[in-house]
Coordinates of N, CA, C and O in Angstrom, one line a residue:
X246 N 217.1 187.9 84.6 CA 217.3 186.5 84.9 C 218.8 186.1 84.8 O 219.5 186.5 83.9
X247 N 219.2 185.4 85.8 CA 220.6 185.0 85.9 C 220.9 183.8 85.0 O 220.1 182.8 85.0
X248 N 221.9 183.8 84.1 CA 222.2 182.7 83.3 C 222.6 181.5 84.1 O 223.1 181.6 85.2
X249 N 222.4 180.3 83.6 CA 222.8 179.1 84.4 C 224.3 179.0 84.6 O 225.0 179.5 83.7
X250 N 224.7 178.4 85.6 CA 226.2 178.2 85.9 C 226.5 176.8 86.1 O 227.7 176.4 86.3
X251 N 225.6 175.9 86.1 CA 225.8 174.5 86.3 C 225.2 173.7 85.1 O 224.0 174.0 84.7
X252 N 226.0 172.9 84.4 CA 225.6 172.2 83.2 C 225.9 170.7 83.4 O 227.0 170.4 83.9
X253 N 225.0 169.9 83.0 CA 225.2 168.4 83.1 C 225.4 167.8 81.8 O 224.9 168.4 80.8
X254 N 226.0 166.6 81.7 CA 226.1 166.0 80.4 C 224.7 165.7 79.8 O 224.5 165.8 78.6
X255 N 223.7 165.4 80.7 CA 222.4 165.1 80.2 C 221.8 166.3 79.5 O 221.1 166.2 78.5
X256 N 221.9 167.5 80.1 CA 221.4 168.7 79.5 C 222.1 169.1 78.2 O 221.5 169.5 77.2
X257 N 223.4 168.8 78.1 CA 224.1 169.0 76.9 C 223.7 168.0 75.8 O 223.6 168.4 74.6
X258 N 223.5 166.8 76.2 CA 223.0 165.8 75.2 C 221.7 166.2 74.6 O 221.4 165.9 73.4
X259 N 220.8 166.8 75.4 CA 219.5 167.2 74.9 C 219.8 168.3 73.8 O 219.1 168.3 72.8
X260 N 220.8 169.2 74.1 CA 221.0 170.2 73.1 C 221.6 169.7 71.8 O 221.4 170.3 70.7
X261 N 222.2 168.5 71.8 CA 222.8 168.0 70.5 C 222.0 166.8 70.0 O 222.4 166.2 69.0
X262 N 220.9 166.5 70.6 CA 220.0 165.4 70.1 C 219.7 165.6 68.6 O 219.4 166.7 68.1
X263 N 219.8 164.6 67.8 CA 219.5 164.6 66.4 C 220.7 165.0 65.5 O 220.6 164.8 64.3
X264 N 221.8 165.4 66.1 CA 223.0 165.8 65.3 C 223.8 164.5 65.1 O 223.7 163.5 65.8
X265 N 224.6 164.5 64.0 CA 225.4 163.4 63.7 C 226.9 163.8 63.5 O 227.2 165.0 63.3
X266 N 227.8 162.8 63.5 CA 229.2 163.1 63.3 C 229.8 164.1 64.2 O 229.5 164.3 65.3
X267 N 230.7 165.0 63.6 CA 231.4 166.0 64.3 C 230.4 167.1 64.8 O 230.8 167.9 65.7
X268 N 229.2 167.2 64.3 CA 228.3 168.2 64.7 C 227.7 167.9 66.1 O 226.9 168.7 66.6
X269 N 228.1 166.7 66.7 CA 227.6 166.4 68.0 C 228.4 167.1 69.1 O 229.2 166.5 69.8
X270 N 228.3 168.4 69.1 CA 229.1 169.3 70.0 C 228.2 170.5 70.2 O 227.6 171.0 69.3
X271 N 228.2 171.0 71.5 CA 227.5 172.2 71.8 C 228.2 172.9 72.9 O 228.6 172.4 74.0
X272 N 228.5 174.2 72.7 CA 229.1 175.1 73.7 C 228.0 175.3 74.7 O 226.9 175.8 74.4
X273 N 228.3 175.1 76.0 CA 227.3 175.4 77.1 C 227.7 176.6 77.8 O 226.8 177.2 78.4
X274 N 229.0 177.0 77.9 CA 229.5 178.1 78.6 C 230.5 178.9 77.8 O 231.3 178.3 77.1
X275 N 230.4 180.2 77.9 CA 231.4 181.1 77.2 C 231.6 182.2 78.2 O 230.7 182.8 78.7
X276 N 232.9 182.5 78.5 CA 233.3 183.6 79.4 C 234.7 184.0 79.0 O 235.6 183.3 79.1
X277 N 234.8 185.3 78.6 CA 236.1 185.8 78.2 C 236.6 184.9 77.0 O 235.9 184.6 76.1
X278 N 237.9 184.4 77.2 CA 238.5 183.5 76.2 C 238.1 182.1 76.3 O 238.3 181.2 75.5
X279 N 237.4 181.8 77.5 CA 237.1 180.4 77.8 C 235.7 180.0 77.2 O 234.8 180.8 77.2
X280 N 235.7 178.8 76.6 CA 234.4 178.2 76.2 C 234.5 176.7 76.5 O 235.5 176.1 76.4
X281 N 233.3 176.2 76.8 CA 233.3 174.8 77.2 C 232.0 174.2 76.6 O 230.9 174.8 76.6
X282 N 232.1 172.9 76.1 CA 231.0 172.2 75.6 C 231.1 170.7 75.7 O 232.2 170.2 76.0
X283 N 230.0 170.1 75.4 CA 230.0 168.6 75.4 C 230.3 168.1 73.9 O 229.7 168.6 73.0
X284 N 231.2 167.2 73.8 CA 231.6 166.6 72.5 C 231.2 165.1 72.6 O 231.6 164.4 73.5
X285 N 230.4 164.6 71.6 CA 229.9 163.2 71.6 C 230.0 162.7 70.2 O 228.9 162.5 69.6
X286 N 231.1 162.6 69.6 CA 231.2 162.1 68.2 C 230.6 160.7 68.0 O 230.6 159.9 68.9
X287 N 230.2 160.5 66.8 CA 229.7 159.1 66.4 C 230.6 158.5 65.4 O 230.9 159.2 64.4
X288 N 231.0 157.3 65.5 CA 231.8 156.5 64.6 C 233.2 157.0 64.4 O 234.1 156.2 64.4
X289 N 233.4 158.3 64.1 CA 234.8 158.8 64.0 C 234.9 160.2 64.4 O 233.9 160.9 64.4
X290 N 236.1 160.6 64.7 CA 236.4 162.0 65.2 C 237.2 162.7 64.0 O 238.3 162.3 63.7
X291 N 236.5 163.7 63.4 CA 237.1 164.3 62.3 C 237.7 165.7 62.6 O 238.0 166.5 61.7
X292 N 237.9 166.0 63.8 CA 238.4 167.3 64.2 C 239.9 167.5 63.8 O 240.6 166.5 63.6
X293 N 240.3 168.7 63.7 CA 241.7 169.1 63.4 C 242.2 169.9 64.5 O 241.5 170.1 65.5
X294 N 243.4 170.4 64.4 CA 244.0 171.2 65.4 C 243.2 172.5 65.7 O 242.5 173.0 64.8
X295 N 243.2 173.0 66.9 CA 242.5 174.1 67.3 C 243.4 175.3 67.6 O 244.6 175.1 67.8
X296 N 242.9 176.5 67.6 CA 243.6 177.7 67.8 C 244.0 178.0 69.2 O 245.0 178.7 69.5
X297 N 243.2 177.4 70.1 CA 243.4 177.6 71.6 C 243.9 176.3 72.2 O 243.6 175.2 71.7
X298 N 244.5 176.4 73.4 CA 244.7 175.3 74.2 C 243.4 174.6 74.6 O 242.4 175.3 74.7
X299 N 243.5 173.3 74.9 CA 242.2 172.6 75.1 C 242.4 171.5 76.2 O 243.4 170.8 76.2
X300 N 241.4 171.3 77.0 CA 241.3 170.2 77.9 C 240.1 169.4 77.6 O 239.0 170.0 77.3
X301 N 240.2 168.1 77.6 CA 239.0 167.2 77.5 C 238.9 166.5 78.9 O 239.9 166.0 79.5
X302 N 237.7 166.4 79.3 CA 237.3 165.7 80.6 C 236.4 164.6 80.1 O 235.2 164.8 79.7
X303 N 236.8 163.3 80.2 CA 236.0 162.2 79.7 C 234.9 161.9 80.7 O 235.1 161.8 81.9
X304 N 233.7 162.0 80.2 CA 232.5 161.7 81.0 C 232.1 160.3 81.0 O 232.0 159.6 82.0
X305 N 231.9 159.7 79.8 CA 231.5 158.3 79.6 C 232.3 157.7 78.4 O 232.7 158.4 77.5
X306 N 232.4 156.4 78.5 CA 233.1 155.7 77.4 C 234.5 155.5 77.5 O 235.2 156.0 78.4
X307 N 235.1 154.7 76.6 CA 236.5 154.4 76.6 C 237.0 154.5 75.1 O 236.2 154.5 74.2
X308 N 238.3 154.5 74.9 CA 238.9 154.5 73.6 C 240.3 154.8 73.6 O 241.0 154.6 74.6
X309 N 240.8 155.3 72.5 CA 242.2 155.7 72.3 C 242.3 157.1 71.9 O 241.4 157.6 71.1
X310 N 243.3 157.9 72.4 CA 243.5 159.2 72.0 C 244.8 159.4 71.3 O 245.8 158.9 71.9
X311 N 244.9 160.0 70.2 CA 246.1 160.2 69.4 C 246.5 161.7 69.5 O 245.6 162.5 69.2
X312 N 247.7 161.9 69.9 CA 248.2 163.3 69.9 C 249.6 163.4 69.5 O 250.5 162.7 70.1
X313 N 249.9 164.1 68.4 CA 251.2 164.4 67.9 C 252.0 163.1 67.8 O 253.2 163.0 68.2
X314 N 251.4 162.0 67.2 CA 252.1 160.8 67.0 C 252.1 159.8 68.2 O 252.6 158.7 68.1
X315 N 251.6 160.2 69.4 CA 251.5 159.4 70.5 C 250.1 158.9 70.7 O 249.1 159.6 70.4
X316 N 249.9 157.7 71.3 CA 248.6 157.1 71.5 C 248.5 156.7 73.0 O 249.4 156.1 73.6
X317 N 247.3 157.0 73.5 CA 247.0 156.6 74.9 C 245.6 156.2 75.1 O 244.7 156.8 74.4
X318 N 245.3 155.2 75.8 CA 243.9 154.8 76.1 C 243.3 155.7 77.1 O 244.0 156.3 77.9
X319 N 242.0 155.8 77.1 CA 241.3 156.7 78.1 C 240.0 156.1 78.6 O 239.5 155.2 77.9
X320 N 239.5 156.6 79.7 CA 238.2 156.2 80.2 C 237.6 157.3 81.1 O 238.2 158.4 81.2
X321 N 236.4 157.0 81.6 CA 235.7 158.0 82.4 C 236.6 158.7 83.5 O 237.3 158.0 84.2
X322 N 236.5 160.0 83.6 CA 237.2 160.7 84.6 C 238.6 161.2 84.2 O 239.2 162.0 84.8
X323 N 239.1 160.7 83.0 CA 240.4 161.1 82.6 C 240.4 162.5 82.0 O 239.4 163.0 81.5
X324 N 241.5 163.2 82.2 CA 241.7 164.5 81.7 C 242.8 164.5 80.7 O 243.9 164.0 80.9
X325 N 242.6 165.1 79.5 CA 243.5 165.1 78.4 C 243.8 166.5 78.0 O 242.9 167.3 77.8
X326 N 245.1 166.9 77.9 CA 245.5 168.3 77.5 C 246.1 168.3 76.1 O 246.9 167.4 75.8
X327 N 245.6 169.2 75.3 CA 246.2 169.4 74.0 C 246.5 170.9 73.8 O 245.7 171.8 73.9
X328 N 247.8 171.1 73.4 CA 248.2 172.4 73.1 C 247.6 172.9 71.8 O 247.3 172.2 70.9
X329 N 247.5 174.2 71.7 CA 247.0 174.8 70.4 C 247.8 174.4 69.3 O 249.0 174.3 69.4
X330 N 247.1 174.1 68.1 CA 247.8 173.8 66.9 C 248.3 172.4 66.8 O 248.9 172.0 65.7
X331 N 248.1 171.5 67.8 CA 248.6 170.1 67.7 C 247.6 169.2 67.2 O 246.4 169.2 67.6
X332 N 248.0 168.3 66.2 CA 247.1 167.3 65.7 C 246.7 166.3 66.8 O 247.5 165.9 67.6
X333 N 245.4 166.0 66.8 CA 244.9 165.1 67.8 C 243.5 164.6 67.4 O 242.8 165.2 66.6
X334 N 243.1 163.4 67.9 CA 241.8 162.9 67.7 C 241.5 161.7 68.6 O 242.5 161.0 69.1
X335 N 240.2 161.4 68.8 CA 239.8 160.2 69.5 C 239.6 159.1 68.4 O 239.1 159.3 67.4
X336 N 240.1 157.9 68.8 CA 239.9 156.8 67.9 C 239.5 155.5 68.6 O 239.6 155.5 69.9
X337 N 238.8 154.6 68.0 CA 238.4 153.4 68.6 C 237.5 153.6 69.8 O 237.6 152.8 70.8
X338 N 236.7 154.7 69.9 CA 236.0 154.9 71.1 C 234.6 154.2 71.1 O 234.1 153.9 70.0
X339 N 234.1 154.0 72.3 CA 232.9 153.2 72.5 C 231.7 154.1 72.0 O 231.8 155.4 72.0
X340 N 230.6 153.5 71.8 CA 229.4 154.2 71.3 C 228.8 155.2 72.3 O 228.2 156.2 71.9
X341 N 229.2 155.0 73.6 CA 228.7 155.9 74.6 C 229.6 157.0 75.0 O 229.4 157.7 76.0
X342 N 230.7 157.2 74.2 CA 231.7 158.2 74.5 C 231.2 159.6 74.5 O 230.6 160.1 73.5
X343 N 231.4 160.4 75.6 CA 231.2 161.8 75.7 C 232.3 162.4 76.5 O 232.9 161.8 77.4
X344 N 232.6 163.7 76.2 CA 233.6 164.4 77.0 C 233.3 165.9 77.0 O 232.7 166.4 76.0
X345 N 233.7 166.6 78.0 CA 233.6 168.0 78.1 C 234.9 168.5 77.3 O 236.0 167.9 77.5
X346 N 234.8 169.5 76.5 CA 235.9 170.1 75.8 C 236.0 171.6 76.3 O 235.0 172.3 76.1
X347 N 237.1 172.0 76.8 CA 237.3 173.3 77.4 C 238.4 174.0 76.6 O 239.5 173.5 76.6
X348 N 238.1 175.1 76.0 CA 239.1 175.9 75.3 C 239.4 177.2 76.1 O 238.4 177.8 76.6
X349 N 240.6 177.7 76.0 CA 240.9 179.0 76.7 C 242.2 179.6 76.1 O 242.9 178.9 75.4
X350 N 242.4 180.9 76.4 CA 243.6 181.6 76.1 C 243.6 182.1 74.7 O 242.7 182.1 73.9
X351 N 244.8 182.7 74.3 CA 244.9 183.4 73.1 C 245.1 182.4 71.9 O 245.4 181.2 72.1
X352 N 244.8 182.9 70.7 CA 245.1 182.0 69.5 C 246.6 181.7 69.6 O 247.4 182.6 69.9
X353 N 246.9 180.4 69.3 CA 248.3 180.0 69.4 C 248.7 179.4 70.7 O 249.7 178.8 70.9
X354 N 247.8 179.5 71.7 CA 248.0 178.9 73.0 C 248.8 179.8 73.9 O 249.3 180.9 73.5
X355 N 248.9 179.4 75.1 CA 249.7 180.1 76.1 C 251.2 179.6 76.1 O 251.4 178.5 75.8
X356 N 252.0 180.5 76.6 CA 253.5 180.1 76.6 C 253.8 179.2 77.8 O 253.2 179.2 78.7

């Protein structure tokens, strides 16, 4: 059987149903150094820096993103890049906030 290659926010939300807080995350795809999942935090974002470079693709909701002392508002369709090892978090986000989180590359990020 061929593994799936198309994932929807709805199918990912089914996978994280019943989870709370930072646990509202599920990897849907893994290939080589790349992994991607849906992140849907509730109330607050407690994550810290990651070992790999990361892209967020906002699916639903709005809020503010803080990265290395800078703050930017975001909304559906926005793409956010975070280098490996950099402090970042979502703040003041709406209850319906979801985003794809895509990690890739070596620990420490790419040059």
